[in-house]
């Protein structure tokens, strides 16, 4: 055990002096969530504010109809109504952003409404602009106007409006707020954690395998009186620690991000507190541990096989995409944790985390996920050790 | 003492390596070392000579237990390199010309690391470390990061790393390759010191000057086969050309 600890201690010291590894271990995981949340909030708030307060330029072709509606539009401060625009140039003006939208009434509109028929209003807009604000704001005004017409009609006919609204649906959602948030946020978080874990493992693995070969320090280590399995375990220990630290720091970053967003805290703090109770976090972290060992062993195998740092990097880069696939599948509707998905690496962590955060995890499935992950970690370490024993792997240039 | 008996090392060729061997080459393997035997005595310097690709490094890596012989046997300090590899490594120091160091560690940390791997206790380590650091005048940069040291300073760190555990057998694989004159001279002095201390010293080179300066015994290897094996005096006595270098070239070309 002592040589393993000696190697671990040295590699840990070495890695903590490597800026790139420290970035992947601490800085990026801790800053990612606060940065993402801040950028998203600032951008969304700014855009929403801009859209909400913007004065829309709207062309109105009433054709002598809907005088009440026209009056309403003219009174509004957030609308600038132009009645001097011909119908045929409306699309052109909207496309060139000279006006934001246009409302045109059919010539027979008032007559049709008076005859209890359906009158037509044409709304012109460009949905790709300003988060579709023109359509949303004008549709609300038109709907208010329509409601007014409907109420008038019911009054005229001396009818109760309830007769056209015979069924009332009252929704009773049994899912708790924790479940609802857990199923959505809980699916997103593993995506970040798995990615961070992989990245956290990648740089030390590159340095401790291919880096040692490139610096020609591996030979000196191989001539020391320690077995290859001891060397491997010492190195993998540091890689696992780095990957695991990345996940733990992502959690911390996530909490910082939540705390920085006061709006979120006010609205869903209770649910988030329930979701991120200490037992849930420990459960998810314990799931990530064997996964980290698997990543460490797999990346170390690649790194020790490569002739150079550059070659190892070129092999590892596509693996980034490969590990995202099972996490992405976890996002798809209908994909649930079951006896089969519990056996699929990465996907099982993603789905199990979702269930844990939502508080709906079933114990037999959780044990199945643990068993499959531990088996995978053990197998990958065994494979890596066998791989490391091969002369043709270490002295590939020979 | 190091005794190599009929050692053979066969490597399987990759497809690319086979292509590089040319169309005339048949087979999937190549013998990098082919049935060679030699003995290196304590208190003597054994020089392994050969052109690039002759099999010197492969032979030395087998002595250092990094590679296993395909057949034959090697004993180092009376331990077998295959069945008692750990014991061999406890009694061995290995230094190559392109030996790397950990740039982010200091010389102190680097040397301590290898001392720990060799299981040295604190008292032995401190005595040995102080002696070597003083001998090589290393105290001034003992706590500076290795990455910031000059080539000569780095070479000193490499030397101390190699002999911190006071091994009985020391292997130098082209130790002066790519080094300047001053640093090369340090290595030559080290090899002499090791011999004088009764160590078994093996070094590979293709520089005849170093051979004449240092070697007591000599083996010339070419295409994996031993072309000469004897004392340096024997070699000089049977020379057919005026200089050592000419003789070396003659032997290699004749093979």
XYZ file of C-alpha atoms in Angstrom:
653
model
C 0.000 0.000 0.000
C 2.849 2.388 0.836
C 4.190 2.658 -2.728
C 0.651 3.352 -3.989
C 0.296 6.160 -1.463
C 3.775 7.489 -2.338
C 2.850 7.619 -6.029
C -0.567 9.091 -5.227
C 0.991 11.778 -3.036
C 3.563 12.743 -5.660
C 1.047 12.771 -8.531
C -1.374 14.809 -6.454
C 1.306 17.376 -5.687
C 2.292 17.459 -9.349
C -1.291 17.895 -10.534
C -2.083 20.633 -8.032
C 0.807 22.602 -9.534
C -0.613 22.232 -13.028
C -2.793 25.229 -13.826
C -4.798 23.425 -16.515
C -5.734 20.559 -14.199
C -6.641 22.951 -11.412
C -8.847 24.894 -13.812
C -10.705 21.697 -14.690
C -10.866 20.576 -11.067
C -11.951 23.774 -9.327
C -12.353 26.935 -11.373
C -14.528 25.757 -14.270
C -16.863 23.500 -12.226
C -17.364 26.214 -9.601
C -17.900 29.026 -12.063
C -19.923 27.177 -14.703
C -23.328 27.266 -13.013
C -23.076 30.784 -11.561
C -21.940 32.044 -14.957
C -24.629 30.154 -16.888
C -27.363 31.270 -14.496
C -26.200 34.875 -14.419
C -25.868 35.145 -18.182
C -29.261 33.480 -18.711
C -31.005 35.683 -16.128
C -29.426 38.937 -17.235
C -30.113 38.210 -20.886
C -33.693 37.025 -20.332
C -34.553 39.925 -18.007
C -33.076 42.439 -20.402
C -34.887 40.980 -23.393
C -38.205 40.647 -21.591
C -37.966 44.198 -20.287
C -37.089 45.490 -23.728
C -39.977 43.678 -25.365
C -42.437 44.661 -22.636
C -41.679 48.388 -22.750
C -41.139 48.764 -26.453
C -43.646 50.987 -28.312
C -44.990 48.950 -31.196
C -45.675 50.662 -34.509
C -48.899 49.111 -35.777
C -50.654 49.782 -39.053
C -54.437 49.771 -38.722
C -56.765 49.327 -41.670
C -60.181 49.395 -40.056
C -62.155 50.044 -43.223
C -64.626 51.991 -41.086
C -65.238 49.080 -38.724
C -64.675 48.330 -35.028
C -64.617 51.900 -33.840
C -64.458 50.837 -30.170
C -61.412 48.690 -30.811
C -59.768 51.485 -32.799
C -60.337 53.882 -29.906
C -58.778 51.405 -27.489
C -55.683 51.090 -29.664
C -55.293 54.841 -30.093
C -55.451 55.416 -26.332
C -52.596 53.050 -25.538
C -49.170 54.539 -24.778
C -47.283 51.416 -25.839
C -48.704 51.500 -29.377
C -48.165 53.920 -32.205
C -51.039 53.488 -34.619
C -50.604 54.384 -38.276
C -53.742 54.514 -40.423
C -52.057 55.820 -43.558
C -50.632 52.551 -44.831
C -51.997 50.681 -47.827
C -52.761 46.973 -47.472
C -50.476 45.799 -50.282
C -47.270 47.221 -48.758
C -47.825 45.859 -45.240
C -45.669 42.690 -45.653
C -42.881 44.743 -47.169
C -42.937 47.279 -44.312
C -42.945 44.566 -41.637
C -40.108 42.709 -43.342
C -38.017 45.904 -43.454
C -38.852 46.612 -39.762
C -40.535 49.942 -40.636
C -43.584 48.791 -38.699
C -43.926 45.982 -36.157
C -47.365 44.647 -37.080
C -50.614 45.432 -38.861
C -54.305 44.820 -38.155
C -56.788 44.769 -41.001
C -60.562 44.375 -40.654
C -62.697 42.959 -43.458
C -64.929 45.571 -45.024
C -68.065 43.727 -43.857
C -66.758 43.171 -40.324
C -69.246 45.326 -38.408
C -72.167 44.061 -40.495
C -71.171 40.455 -39.913
C -70.811 40.999 -36.159
C -74.181 42.736 -36.059
C -75.745 39.713 -37.865
C -74.242 37.396 -35.220
C -71.887 36.041 -37.876
C -68.143 35.640 -37.728
C -66.117 38.690 -38.754
C -62.527 38.461 -39.837
C -59.516 40.372 -38.472
C -56.147 39.950 -40.228
C -53.079 40.196 -38.017
C -49.745 40.686 -39.789
C -46.528 40.127 -37.817
C -43.003 38.718 -37.985
C -42.714 35.927 -35.378
C -38.927 35.790 -35.658
C -38.608 39.278 -34.152
C -38.489 40.368 -30.493
C -39.651 37.029 -29.095
C -42.902 37.311 -31.118
C -43.919 40.267 -28.930
C -46.095 41.996 -31.565
C -48.335 38.977 -32.037
C -48.579 38.280 -28.297
C -49.493 41.823 -27.302
C -51.943 42.429 -30.160
C -53.563 39.000 -29.756
C -54.331 39.861 -26.135
C -55.994 43.092 -27.211
C -57.967 41.351 -29.951
C -59.033 38.612 -27.488
C -60.289 41.308 -25.072
C -62.230 42.871 -27.931
C -63.651 39.473 -28.911
C -64.740 38.838 -25.301
C -66.487 42.156 -25.324
C -68.374 41.173 -28.514
C -69.284 37.773 -27.015
C -70.606 39.390 -23.840
C -72.667 41.830 -25.936
C -74.128 38.920 -27.908
C -75.057 36.972 -24.790
C -76.694 40.073 -23.378
C -78.550 40.697 -26.618
C -79.821 37.118 -26.681
C -80.467 37.137 -22.931
C -78.389 34.021 -22.426
C -76.041 32.903 -19.671
C -72.480 32.485 -20.898
C -72.226 29.209 -18.933
C -74.315 27.400 -21.541
C -71.331 27.386 -23.914
C -68.948 26.388 -21.142
C -70.618 23.270 -19.727
C -67.543 21.440 -18.446
C -65.101 22.771 -15.910
C -61.839 20.867 -15.494
C -60.181 21.277 -12.110
C -56.634 19.946 -12.126
C -55.232 18.140 -9.081
C -51.543 17.342 -9.685
C -50.477 14.585 -7.293
C -46.782 15.166 -8.108
C -45.109 17.304 -5.487
C -43.202 20.400 -6.487
C -39.993 18.490 -5.633
C -40.977 15.748 -8.078
C -41.770 18.212 -10.835
C -38.583 20.195 -10.402
C -36.532 17.094 -9.707
C -37.612 15.431 -12.929
C -36.615 18.466 -14.967
C -33.603 19.901 -13.121
C -32.537 16.417 -12.002
C -32.213 15.423 -15.630
C -30.154 18.454 -16.530
C -27.733 18.274 -13.606
C -26.247 14.820 -14.384
C -25.498 16.086 -17.878
C -23.243 18.742 -16.395
C -21.860 16.475 -13.677
C -20.946 13.641 -16.059
C -19.316 16.081 -18.429
C -17.412 17.781 -15.611
C -16.358 14.431 -14.205
C -15.027 13.352 -17.601
C -13.210 16.627 -18.144
C -11.867 16.527 -14.600
C -10.425 13.072 -15.267
C -9.159 13.879 -18.743
C -6.377 16.343 -18.020
C -4.701 14.419 -15.207
C -5.029 11.211 -17.264
C -3.323 12.928 -20.194
C -0.542 14.180 -17.968
C 0.007 11.008 -15.956
C 0.072 8.656 -18.939
C 1.020 10.200 -22.263
C 2.662 13.135 -20.484
C 4.990 10.766 -18.583
C 5.861 9.024 -21.843
C 6.521 12.294 -23.631
C 8.700 13.644 -20.802
C 10.515 10.271 -20.673
C 9.814 9.951 -16.952
C 7.870 6.711 -17.268
C 11.041 4.638 -17.687
C 12.440 5.929 -14.412
C 9.249 4.942 -12.651
C 9.210 1.499 -14.251
C 12.718 0.843 -12.925
C 11.670 1.711 -9.362
C 10.894 -1.287 -7.136
C 7.126 -0.972 -7.444
C 4.765 -3.119 -9.469
C 2.899 -1.767 -12.463
C -0.406 -2.281 -10.696
C 0.843 -0.101 -7.819
C 1.890 2.591 -10.280
C -1.480 2.374 -11.986
C -3.471 2.516 -8.744
C -1.488 5.513 -7.503
C -2.072 7.358 -10.752
C -5.723 6.341 -11.105
C -6.306 7.471 -7.514
C -5.317 11.008 -8.454
C -7.398 10.924 -11.636
C -10.442 9.736 -9.676
C -9.884 12.426 -7.067
C -9.677 15.058 -9.773
C -12.850 13.845 -11.535
C -14.689 13.585 -8.252
C -13.530 17.033 -7.151
C -14.923 18.408 -10.407
C -18.341 16.929 -9.623
C -18.276 18.123 -6.011
C -17.264 21.589 -7.138
C -20.045 21.588 -9.734
C -22.489 20.979 -6.871
C -20.988 23.870 -4.938
C -21.148 26.024 -8.065
C -24.801 25.079 -8.506
C -25.624 26.143 -4.947
C -23.779 29.415 -5.402
C -25.734 29.982 -8.614
C -29.063 29.388 -6.845
C -28.116 31.674 -3.993
C -27.123 34.426 -6.410
C -30.508 34.258 -8.164
C -32.877 35.754 -5.607
C -35.905 35.345 -7.878
C -35.377 31.601 -8.075
C -34.870 31.349 -4.335
C -38.109 33.180 -3.655
C -40.148 31.011 -5.991
C -38.821 27.513 -5.679
C -36.411 27.550 -2.779
C -38.522 25.066 -0.786
C -38.546 22.576 -3.631
C -34.842 22.968 -4.261
C -34.057 22.546 -0.583
C -36.073 19.358 -0.540
C -34.398 18.180 -3.708
C -30.884 18.911 -2.534
C -31.116 17.486 0.928
C -27.825 16.026 2.082
C -28.927 12.399 1.607
C -29.837 13.060 -2.066
C -26.488 14.712 -2.726
C -24.557 11.904 -1.051
C -26.509 9.301 -3.008
C -25.791 11.016 -6.333
C -22.117 11.477 -5.413
C -21.859 7.820 -4.446
C -23.238 6.911 -7.875
C -20.665 9.143 -9.503
C -17.739 7.500 -7.698
C -17.706 4.180 -9.615
C -18.433 6.114 -12.795
C -15.385 8.279 -12.104
C -13.270 5.153 -11.562
C -14.507 3.858 -14.913
C -13.603 7.132 -16.633
C -10.207 7.192 -14.913
C -9.356 3.639 -15.999
C -10.632 4.143 -19.545
C -8.802 7.440 -20.009
C -5.635 6.081 -18.430
C -5.728 3.158 -20.886
C -5.935 5.578 -23.791
C -3.280 7.842 -22.336
C -0.778 5.083 -21.650
C -1.311 3.671 -25.144
C -0.687 6.979 -26.925
C 2.835 7.838 -27.997
C 2.408 11.500 -27.176
C 0.214 14.005 -25.371
C -1.151 15.151 -28.706
C -2.107 11.652 -29.832
C -3.839 10.976 -26.510
C -5.752 14.233 -26.815
C -6.904 13.389 -30.334
C -8.233 10.007 -29.140
C -9.920 11.447 -26.052
C -11.673 14.386 -27.724
C -14.281 12.244 -29.565
C -14.950 10.321 -26.332
C -16.426 13.568 -24.992
C -19.188 13.284 -27.556
C -19.663 9.566 -26.994
C -20.343 9.983 -23.271
C -22.836 12.758 -23.951
C -25.018 10.394 -26.025
C -26.305 8.279 -23.103
C -26.840 11.428 -21.020
C -28.777 12.973 -23.891
C -30.905 9.821 -24.193
C -31.809 10.387 -20.537
C -33.481 13.654 -21.584
C -35.768 11.980 -24.103
C -39.419 11.551 -23.154
C -40.419 8.061 -22.097
C -36.914 7.018 -21.061
C -37.248 5.874 -17.468
C -35.037 4.021 -15.029
C -35.908 0.335 -15.351
C -34.197 -3.050 -15.159
C -32.559 -2.528 -18.574
C -31.606 1.156 -18.450
C -30.105 0.540 -14.983
C -27.407 -1.496 -16.692
C -26.387 1.096 -19.283
C -23.377 3.081 -18.043
C -23.756 6.864 -17.797
C -27.447 6.652 -18.778
C -28.146 4.819 -15.509
C -26.430 7.571 -13.497
C -28.363 10.223 -15.379
C -31.751 8.534 -14.856
C -31.061 7.476 -11.272
C -29.958 11.031 -10.354
C -33.194 12.349 -11.793
C -35.209 9.922 -9.642
C -33.116 10.643 -6.544
C -33.567 14.401 -6.860
C -37.279 13.922 -7.482
C -37.510 11.636 -4.415
C -38.995 8.786 -6.466
C -36.064 6.350 -6.670
C -36.952 2.672 -6.223
C -34.440 0.793 -4.067
C -34.144 -2.398 -6.183
C -33.307 -0.281 -9.230
C -30.850 1.817 -7.245
C -29.038 -1.349 -6.142
C -28.990 -2.564 -9.724
C -27.387 0.719 -10.811
C -24.790 0.420 -8.030
C -24.028 -3.196 -8.892
C -23.612 -2.476 -12.603
C -21.443 0.593 -11.945
C -19.205 -1.191 -9.443
C -18.813 -4.116 -11.843
C -17.976 -1.692 -14.642
C -15.421 0.146 -12.497
C -13.775 -3.119 -11.427
C -13.702 -4.445 -14.994
C -12.267 -1.245 -16.415
C -9.550 -1.143 -13.740
C -8.705 -4.785 -14.400
C -8.596 -4.129 -18.150
C -6.424 -1.068 -17.644
C -4.028 -3.051 -15.419
C -3.735 -5.803 -18.056
C -3.220 -3.160 -20.722
C -0.519 -1.462 -18.652
C 1.286 -4.801 -18.174
C 1.741 -5.180 -21.929
C 5.184 -4.216 -23.202
C 3.697 -3.290 -26.573
C 1.465 -0.682 -24.884
C 4.214 1.034 -22.934
C 6.962 0.755 -25.537
C 4.758 1.277 -28.562
C 7.516 3.018 -30.489
C 9.830 0.001 -30.172
C 27.213 -8.493 -11.174
C 25.081 -8.819 -14.318
C 25.022 -12.067 -16.255
C 23.102 -12.308 -19.532
C 22.772 -15.785 -20.987
C 21.600 -16.367 -24.556
C 19.046 -13.605 -24.440
C 16.667 -13.134 -27.332
C 14.044 -10.419 -27.666
C 11.506 -10.750 -30.430
C 9.045 -7.972 -31.231
C 5.840 -8.404 -33.158
C 5.737 -5.915 -36.010
C 2.804 -3.646 -36.646
C 1.497 -3.294 -40.191
C 3.218 0.057 -40.544
C 6.524 -1.327 -39.267
C 6.271 -4.202 -41.771
C 5.742 -1.722 -44.578
C 8.777 0.239 -43.429
C 10.893 -2.941 -43.515
C 10.423 -3.131 -47.282
C 8.999 -5.710 -49.676
C 11.864 -8.168 -49.193
C 11.051 -8.617 -45.519
C 9.078 -11.762 -44.720
C 7.419 -12.606 -41.405
C 5.615 -10.774 -38.648
C 8.371 -10.508 -36.056
C 11.867 -9.156 -35.693
C 14.635 -10.177 -33.325
C 15.882 -6.950 -31.736
C 18.353 -8.950 -29.651
C 19.468 -12.311 -30.931
C 21.055 -14.846 -28.613
C 23.604 -12.669 -26.853
C 25.524 -13.437 -23.662
C 27.828 -11.264 -21.585
C 28.951 -10.734 -18.012
C 29.495 -7.425 -16.236
C 31.700 -7.591 -13.161
C 31.523 -5.414 -10.031
C 34.145 -2.653 -9.983
C 34.350 -2.646 -13.781
C 32.702 -0.622 -16.499
C 31.054 -2.604 -19.253
C 30.477 -0.678 -22.477
C 27.778 -1.800 -24.863
C 28.601 -0.406 -28.271
C 26.559 -0.356 -31.432
C 25.081 1.880 -34.102
C 21.534 3.248 -33.792
C 18.948 0.461 -33.827
C 21.531 -2.203 -32.972
C 19.555 -3.445 -29.946
C 21.492 -1.719 -27.166
C 18.485 -0.052 -25.566
C 16.442 -3.253 -25.821
C 19.202 -5.194 -24.064
C 19.477 -2.572 -21.329
C 15.714 -2.438 -20.879
C 15.739 -6.197 -20.367
C 18.439 -5.810 -17.716
C 16.314 -3.120 -16.057
C 13.227 -5.442 -16.113
C 11.246 -3.101 -18.329
C 11.163 -5.769 -21.045
C 11.091 -9.549 -20.591
C 13.461 -11.630 -22.704
C 11.681 -13.881 -25.209
C 14.217 -16.536 -24.253
C 17.406 -16.729 -22.243
C 17.975 -15.307 -18.789
C 19.519 -12.288 -17.090
C 20.586 -12.061 -13.487
C 21.282 -8.750 -11.788
C 22.963 -8.838 -8.381
C 22.104 -12.542 -8.365
C 18.379 -11.948 -8.909
C 16.542 -13.119 -12.018
C 15.029 -10.253 -13.999
C 11.817 -12.142 -14.764
C 11.039 -14.056 -11.588
C 12.602 -11.591 -9.109
C 12.100 -8.332 -10.937
C 11.258 -6.356 -7.800
C 14.530 -7.390 -6.121
C 16.423 -6.531 -9.323
C 14.942 -3.045 -9.355
C 15.845 -2.538 -5.689
C 19.503 -3.058 -6.644
C 19.504 -1.120 -9.886
C 19.931 2.471 -10.992
C 18.985 3.426 -14.534
C 19.875 6.643 -16.318
C 19.326 7.561 -19.935
C 20.509 10.558 -21.902
C 16.976 11.713 -22.471
C 15.728 10.906 -18.970
C 12.937 13.285 -18.104
C 12.206 14.896 -14.801
C 9.024 16.231 -13.269
C 9.170 19.918 -14.088
C 6.713 20.918 -11.396
C 8.671 19.289 -8.564
C 11.820 20.588 -6.924
C 15.065 18.550 -6.884
C 14.425 17.842 -3.193
C 10.933 16.525 -3.890
C 12.042 14.523 -6.915
C 14.857 12.768 -5.069
C 12.692 12.166 -1.994
C 10.024 10.596 -4.228
C 12.430 8.002 -5.606
C 13.955 7.409 -2.178
C 10.454 6.693 -0.875
C 9.772 4.328 -3.763
C 12.964 2.501 -2.822
C 11.740 2.273 0.767
C 14.597 4.303 2.277
C 14.171 5.355 5.876
C 14.550 8.986 6.889
C 17.996 8.680 8.449
C 19.530 6.867 5.455
C 17.847 9.232 3.063
C 19.045 12.366 4.831
C 22.643 11.156 5.029
C 22.740 10.042 1.409
C 20.885 13.113 0.134
C 23.190 15.535 1.973
C 26.267 13.701 0.698
C 25.148 13.689 -2.947
C 23.783 17.241 -2.959
C 27.066 18.494 -1.498
C 29.114 16.408 -3.908
C 27.296 17.762 -6.946
C 26.904 21.271 -5.535
C 23.103 21.182 -5.688
C 22.008 22.919 -2.492
C 21.633 26.302 -4.211
C 18.818 25.047 -6.441
C 17.450 22.224 -4.279
C 14.126 23.981 -3.766
C 13.643 25.513 -7.192
C 11.188 23.977 -9.635
C 13.000 21.582 -11.987
C 11.337 23.186 -15.006
C 13.310 26.352 -14.307
C 16.713 24.673 -14.045
C 19.446 24.573 -16.698
C 20.279 21.342 -18.571
C 23.354 20.796 -16.431
C 21.401 21.248 -13.195
C 18.725 18.872 -14.448
C 21.334 16.276 -15.268
C 22.652 16.505 -11.719
C 19.131 15.899 -10.404
C 18.863 12.870 -12.707
C 22.138 11.492 -11.406
C 21.112 11.856 -7.767
C 17.720 10.332 -8.531
C 19.458 7.329 -10.112
C 21.862 6.602 -7.271
C 20.017 7.899 -4.196
C 19.382 4.311 -3.028
C 23.049 3.369 -3.561
C 22.391 0.562 -6.067
C 24.895 -2.239 -6.764
C 24.293 -2.098 -10.508
C 23.985 1.104 -12.518
C 22.885 1.179 -16.140
C 23.544 4.213 -18.331
C 21.753 4.172 -21.670
C 23.526 6.669 -23.961
C 23.921 8.968 -20.968
C 25.649 11.798 -22.812
C 23.380 11.894 -25.871
C 22.356 15.468 -26.580
C 24.298 16.912 -23.656
C 26.905 19.664 -23.760
C 30.586 19.040 -23.031
C 30.453 20.148 -19.386
C 27.425 18.024 -18.548
C 28.875 15.052 -20.431
C 32.017 15.341 -18.346
C 29.914 15.166 -15.150
C 28.499 11.881 -16.371
C 31.941 10.512 -17.175
C 33.092 11.442 -13.665
C 30.051 9.779 -12.175
C 30.694 6.550 -14.076
C 34.287 6.514 -12.840
C 33.178 7.186 -9.266
C 30.717 4.321 -9.464
C 33.417 1.970 -10.719
C 35.775 3.077 -7.958
C 33.039 2.421 -5.422
C 32.875 -1.206 -6.597
C 29.612 -0.907 -8.493
C 28.767 -2.863 -11.607
C 28.447 -0.258 -14.337
C 26.953 -0.830 -17.771
C 26.764 1.925 -20.295
C 25.736 2.048 -23.906
C 27.142 4.519 -26.361
C 28.189 5.027 -29.930
C 30.948 7.484 -28.991
C 34.324 5.786 -29.190
C 35.961 8.542 -27.144
C 33.874 7.624 -24.122
C 34.655 3.950 -24.628
C 38.391 4.511 -24.543
C 38.018 6.795 -21.508
C 35.867 4.530 -19.413
C 35.419 0.935 -20.439
C 37.106 -2.060 -18.880
C 35.013 -4.550 -20.816
C 33.359 -4.118 -24.157
C 30.651 -5.685 -26.285
C 29.784 -4.602 -29.809
C 26.263 -5.319 -30.920
C 24.879 -4.918 -34.423
C 21.492 -5.986 -35.787
C 20.818 -7.634 -32.438
C 23.880 -9.874 -32.605
C 27.069 -9.734 -30.615
C 30.063 -8.950 -32.831
C 32.671 -8.651 -30.098
C 32.753 -9.465 -26.399
C 35.882 -9.121 -24.286
C 38.086 -6.722 -22.383
C 39.028 -3.358 -23.818
C 42.645 -4.543 -23.915
C 41.640 -7.573 -26.014
C 39.809 -5.251 -28.371
C 42.876 -3.012 -28.770
C 45.154 -6.005 -29.306
C 43.110 -7.448 -32.148
C 42.455 -4.152 -33.948
C 43.039 -4.287 -37.724
C 42.645 -0.563 -38.310
C 44.549 2.410 -36.891
C 41.789 3.983 -34.776
C 39.061 2.698 -32.479
C 36.429 4.348 -34.593
C 37.695 2.724 -37.808
C 37.778 -0.629 -36.068
C 34.231 -0.217 -34.847
C 33.056 0.667 -38.350
C 34.974 -2.282 -39.806
C 33.325 -4.718 -37.409
C 29.870 -3.313 -38.037
C 30.293 -3.360 -41.817
C 31.670 -6.870 -41.749
C 28.632 -8.155 -39.833
